[in-house]
Amino acid sequence: MNDLVRQHTALSDSDLEWLHLLVSEWQLLSDLSFADLVLWVPTLDGTRYVSVAQMRPNTGPTSYQDDMVGHLVPRGRRPLLDAALDEGRIVREGDPEWREEVPVRVESIPVRREGRVLGVIARNTNLLTVRTPSRLELTYLQSASDLAQMIAAGTFPFPGEQVDMDSSPRAGDGLVRLDAEGIVQYASPNALSAYHRLGLAADLVGQHLGQITAELAPSRGPVDEALVTLASGYAPREFEVEGNGGVIQLRAIPLKPKGTRIGSLVLLRDVTELRRRERELITKDATIREIHHRVKNNLQTVAALLRLQARRMDSDRGREALNEAVRRVGSIAIVHETLSQNLDERVEFDEIADRVIAMVAEISPGRVTCRRNGRFGILDAEVATPLSMVLTEVLQNALEHAFAPGDEGAVEVTAVRGEPRPDARLLITVKDDGRGLPEGFDPQRAGNLGLQIVRTLVEGELGGSFDMLPGSGRGTKVVLDIPVQPQK
């Protein structure tokens, strides 16, 4: 719609926002009218109309099999559009049109904003299945007529009351028509069933909806005045009411076809099962986070015990082996700590990488600095856990073997998201400027435990590749190429 309006019309951005607000609401008008809606806007030169939006009803057959958006028609071809635009009134004159042997009643509703008519809604009703209307259908049509008059007067939709139509109740979910005093004139079967779910034993018709709703909901006092006002439809609001184990979602729409409120339309939907599932998901998420938190605590306890044992070791090799185990356990604990703070099983790995780098840098034998370039981005937990261990082993290996005590140097970790998609693969390079690889060293066959862990995790669990090469000039470069998605 933005492109069509800006290309063909002289409407301002604020006018366009009003049309967007209208289109976000007009599914209700379409359903209550049992009719298709097409929004026509006059072109910049005033000689044609361009259709910028279309809506089909959920409550009846469509009048248009084709998509009308983008069509241009000259002035004069559709007299009802001309009359509605020029005179600023709803036009219903004329005989039904015949489209592919289907009679269609056409009406035109001017769209007004701040005293100006921006365009015209063509309301097209398929008359092929017309029959004697029921009480529900009569209520729908009367409510649609009131809304159409409000659109023509510029009082609907309500400014500042943007509604999420994906989650908001619709006409078919349940509808209650109130008079100016808030008394129920009509309640659809679905609406009555929803109130029965709250514990209502009687009929709704003739009852004051606000008072009945406040009585059915848990109250903080004799009467919840705010709830009474909301359910009486005095202002456009959307809210939920819970009682007797049931939850219903309500949306109140004041009806002011001639400027004065004559009543209200209340749409409602039983969302009891939906809210129950949401609570179960919240409980599940909390349980998962608690599990990660406890795993982190247990791993930190294990690391503390290993550290304590290392201090009591007389053998330097045994002490160093335990310290390596402490760092391996610590890298996994960092991942679980991050997961305990998230709502899903995905983590921002840059923070984990920085903490792993800082943890391993503590063993630096000399004045060696470690830094990170690039971004790892968001990774699944199945990738983050083994990758944190791999990064720990590679950094630990570089700091232990590339530099002698007292040496100055640097270790640089670079992460790049690779092809064929930016999120498909992750290329990690760990480069140092130390003494380099021993002559004849083969990283694929080396018996070092750390390198065995790296090979097993990268090639076996992550489904990637690992290589260790001489650096350009001096030092060593480790290259890890892994898919972002874990191997199943």
PDB file of N, CA and C in Angstrom, residues 20 24 61 98 112 116 140 148 154 200 211 274 311 313 322 328-329 356 377 408 473:
ATOM      1  N   HIS A  20      -3.409   3.015   7.051  1.00  0.00           N
ATOM      2  CA  HIS A  20      -2.873   1.788   7.646  1.00  0.00           C
ATOM      3  C   HIS A  20      -3.683   1.402   8.879  1.00  0.00           C
ATOM      4  N   SER A  24      -5.876  -2.014   9.298  1.00  0.00           N
ATOM      5  CA  SER A  24      -5.628  -2.959  10.396  1.00  0.00           C
ATOM      6  C   SER A  24      -6.909  -3.326  11.130  1.00  0.00           C
ATOM      7  N   PRO A  61     -19.452 -15.601   1.350  1.00  0.00           N
ATOM      8  CA  PRO A  61     -18.725 -15.819   0.093  1.00  0.00           C
ATOM      9  C   PRO A  61     -18.148 -14.506  -0.428  1.00  0.00           C
ATOM     10  N   TRP A  98     -23.839  -7.590 -11.865  1.00  0.00           N
ATOM     11  CA  TRP A  98     -23.689  -9.022 -12.129  1.00  0.00           C
ATOM     12  C   TRP A  98     -22.242  -9.294 -12.526  1.00  0.00           C
ATOM     13  N   ARG A 112     -12.927   9.392   5.902  1.00  0.00           N
ATOM     14  CA  ARG A 112     -12.679  10.784   6.273  1.00  0.00           C
ATOM     15  C   ARG A 112     -11.630  10.865   7.375  1.00  0.00           C
ATOM     16  N   ARG A 116     -11.397  15.832   5.810  1.00  0.00           N
ATOM     17  CA  ARG A 116     -11.102  15.590   4.391  1.00  0.00           C
ATOM     18  C   ARG A 116     -11.395  14.134   4.050  1.00  0.00           C
ATOM     19  N   TYR A 140     -25.197  -8.230  13.259  1.00  0.00           N
ATOM     20  CA  TYR A 140     -23.971  -7.985  12.493  1.00  0.00           C
ATOM     21  C   TYR A 140     -24.163  -6.802  11.545  1.00  0.00           C
ATOM     22  N   ALA A 148     -19.651   1.823   9.579  1.00  0.00           N
ATOM     23  CA  ALA A 148     -19.500   2.519   8.293  1.00  0.00           C
ATOM     24  C   ALA A 148     -19.772   4.013   8.461  1.00  0.00           C
ATOM     25  N   GLY A 154     -15.188  10.028  10.174  1.00  0.00           N
ATOM     26  CA  GLY A 154     -13.803  10.189  10.615  1.00  0.00           C
ATOM     27  C   GLY A 154     -13.567   9.843  12.062  1.00  0.00           C
ATOM     28  N   LEU A 200     -21.250 -18.026  34.570  1.00  0.00           N
ATOM     29  CA  LEU A 200     -22.588 -17.456  34.448  1.00  0.00           C
ATOM     30  C   LEU A 200     -23.610 -18.573  34.231  1.00  0.00           C
ATOM     31  N   GLN A 211     -21.382  -5.045  35.189  1.00  0.00           N
ATOM     32  CA  GLN A 211     -21.622  -5.559  36.538  1.00  0.00           C
ATOM     33  C   GLN A 211     -21.518  -7.076  36.574  1.00  0.00           C
ATOM     34  N   LEU A 274      -5.521 -21.452  25.657  1.00  0.00           N
ATOM     35  CA  LEU A 274      -4.333 -20.735  25.193  1.00  0.00           C
ATOM     36  C   LEU A 274      -3.500 -20.243  26.372  1.00  0.00           C
ATOM     37  N   ARG A 311      46.283 -28.073  44.427  1.00  0.00           N
ATOM     38  CA  ARG A 311      47.164 -27.404  45.372  1.00  0.00           C
ATOM     39  C   ARG A 311      47.867 -28.384  46.308  1.00  0.00           C
ATOM     40  N   MET A 313      48.888 -31.377  45.349  1.00  0.00           N
ATOM     41  CA  MET A 313      49.714 -32.307  44.565  1.00  0.00           C
ATOM     42  C   MET A 313      51.187 -31.939  44.696  1.00  0.00           C
ATOM     43  N   LEU A 322      45.515 -31.347  36.549  1.00  0.00           N
ATOM     44  CA  LEU A 322      44.289 -30.971  37.261  1.00  0.00           C
ATOM     45  C   LEU A 322      43.860 -29.547  36.910  1.00  0.00           C
ATOM     46  N   ARG A 328      38.756 -26.866  31.628  1.00  0.00           N
ATOM     47  CA  ARG A 328      37.774 -27.539  30.771  1.00  0.00           C
ATOM     48  C   ARG A 328      36.383 -27.525  31.410  1.00  0.00           C
ATOM     49  N   VAL A 329      36.338 -27.835  32.678  1.00  0.00           N
ATOM     50  CA  VAL A 329      35.052 -27.804  33.376  1.00  0.00           C
ATOM     51  C   VAL A 329      34.518 -26.373  33.420  1.00  0.00           C
ATOM     52  N   VAL A 356      36.102 -17.130  28.141  1.00  0.00           N
ATOM     53  CA  VAL A 356      37.046 -18.245  27.988  1.00  0.00           C
ATOM     54  C   VAL A 356      38.455 -17.710  27.765  1.00  0.00           C
ATOM     55  N   GLY A 377      28.553 -14.519  17.019  1.00  0.00           N
ATOM     56  CA  GLY A 377      27.103 -14.414  16.869  1.00  0.00           C
ATOM     57  C   GLY A 377      26.363 -15.369  17.784  1.00  0.00           C
ATOM     58  N   GLU A 408      57.302 -12.030  25.297  1.00  0.00           N
ATOM     59  CA  GLU A 408      56.191 -11.169  24.929  1.00  0.00           C
ATOM     60  C   GLU A 408      55.566 -11.699  23.649  1.00  0.00           C
ATOM     61  N   GLY A 473      55.337 -15.905   8.538  1.00  0.00           N
ATOM     62  CA  GLY A 473      56.479 -15.285   9.207  1.00  0.00           C
ATOM     63  C   GLY A 473      56.905 -16.117  10.395  1.00  0.00           C
TER      64      GLY A 473
END
